[in-house]
GROMACS .gro file of C-alpha atoms in nm:
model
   77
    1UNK     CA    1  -1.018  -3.446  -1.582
    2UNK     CA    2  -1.101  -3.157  -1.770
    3UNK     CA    3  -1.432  -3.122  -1.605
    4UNK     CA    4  -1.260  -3.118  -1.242
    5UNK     CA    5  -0.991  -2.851  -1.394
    6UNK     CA    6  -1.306  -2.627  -1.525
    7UNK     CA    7  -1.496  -2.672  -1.121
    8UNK     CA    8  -1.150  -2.548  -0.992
    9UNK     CA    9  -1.173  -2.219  -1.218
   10UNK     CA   10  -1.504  -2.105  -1.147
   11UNK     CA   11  -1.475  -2.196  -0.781
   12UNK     CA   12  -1.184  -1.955  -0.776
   13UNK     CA   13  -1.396  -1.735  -0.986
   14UNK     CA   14  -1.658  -1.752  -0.751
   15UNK     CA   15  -1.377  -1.647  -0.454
   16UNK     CA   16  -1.280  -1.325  -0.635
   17UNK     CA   17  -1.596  -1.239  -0.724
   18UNK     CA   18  -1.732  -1.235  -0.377
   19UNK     CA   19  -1.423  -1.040  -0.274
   20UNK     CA   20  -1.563  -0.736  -0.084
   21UNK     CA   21  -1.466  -0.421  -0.263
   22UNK     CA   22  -1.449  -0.083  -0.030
   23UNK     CA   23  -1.665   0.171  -0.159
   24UNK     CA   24  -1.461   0.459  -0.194
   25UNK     CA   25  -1.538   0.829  -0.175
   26UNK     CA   26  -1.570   0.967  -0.508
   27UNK     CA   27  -1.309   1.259  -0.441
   28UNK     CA   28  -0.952   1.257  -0.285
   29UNK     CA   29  -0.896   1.459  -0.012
   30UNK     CA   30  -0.525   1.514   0.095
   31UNK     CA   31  -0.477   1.240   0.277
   32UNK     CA   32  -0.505   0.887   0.104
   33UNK     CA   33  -0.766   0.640   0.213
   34UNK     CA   34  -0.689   0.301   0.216
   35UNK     CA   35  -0.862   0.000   0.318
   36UNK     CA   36  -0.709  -0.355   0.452
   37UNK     CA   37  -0.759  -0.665   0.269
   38UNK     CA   38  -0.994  -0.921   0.467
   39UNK     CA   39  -0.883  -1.217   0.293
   40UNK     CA   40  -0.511  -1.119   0.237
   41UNK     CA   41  -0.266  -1.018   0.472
   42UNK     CA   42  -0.025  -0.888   0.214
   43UNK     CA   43  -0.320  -0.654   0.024
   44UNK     CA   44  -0.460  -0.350   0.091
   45UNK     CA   45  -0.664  -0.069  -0.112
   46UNK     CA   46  -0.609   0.247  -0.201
   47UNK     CA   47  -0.882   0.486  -0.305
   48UNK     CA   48  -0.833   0.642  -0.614
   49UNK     CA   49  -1.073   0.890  -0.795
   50UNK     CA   50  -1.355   0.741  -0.638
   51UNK     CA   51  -1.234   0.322  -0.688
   52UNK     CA   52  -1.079   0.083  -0.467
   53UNK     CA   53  -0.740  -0.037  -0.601
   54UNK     CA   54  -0.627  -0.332  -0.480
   55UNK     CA   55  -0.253  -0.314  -0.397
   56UNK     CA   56  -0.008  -0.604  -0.249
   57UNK     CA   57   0.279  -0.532  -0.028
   58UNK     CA   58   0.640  -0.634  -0.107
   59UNK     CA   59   0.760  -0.986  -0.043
   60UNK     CA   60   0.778  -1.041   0.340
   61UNK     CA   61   0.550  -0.745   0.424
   62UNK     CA   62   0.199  -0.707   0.558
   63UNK     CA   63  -0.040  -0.419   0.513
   64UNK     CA   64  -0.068  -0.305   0.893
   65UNK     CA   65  -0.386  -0.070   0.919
   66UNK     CA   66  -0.236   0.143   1.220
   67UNK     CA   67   0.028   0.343   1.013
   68UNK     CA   68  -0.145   0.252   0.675
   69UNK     CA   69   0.182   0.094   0.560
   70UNK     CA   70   0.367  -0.218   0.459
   71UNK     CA   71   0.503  -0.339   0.766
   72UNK     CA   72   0.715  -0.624   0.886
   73UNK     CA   73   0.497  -0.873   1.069
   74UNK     CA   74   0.623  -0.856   1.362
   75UNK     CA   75   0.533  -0.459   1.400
   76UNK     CA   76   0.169  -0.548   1.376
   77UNK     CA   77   0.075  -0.655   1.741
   0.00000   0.00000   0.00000
């Protein structure tokens, strides 16, 4: 049992780790760049001093990439 429980960690390990980052440019203009998260509707980034932040929207919200907002899900077609 605990070997199973330690294969179910790293495989999720694995997951995050392969998680593409955005690269980011290394100063912030005036507006904000942010980036939408492939593998999570609810996440986006947001560049910061030259690194990717990864940011989740709040309960019942999805990151739409057309007005670089939380948005209800309905808004995003």
């Amino acid at each position: 049992m605990k070997l199973l429980a330690g294969l179910l960690v790293l495989s999720v390990l694995a997951a995050v780790a392969t998680a593409t980052t955005p690269t980011c440019p290394e100063d912030d203009g005036a507006t904000p760049v942010f980036y939408p998260d492939d593998t999570d509707t609810h996440g986006f980034w947001e560049c910061s001093n030259g690194k990717a932040v990864h940011l989740e929207c709040p309960a019942g919200l999805v990151w739409n990439a057309n007005i670089n907002a939380c948005d209800w899900p309905s808004s995003r077609k």
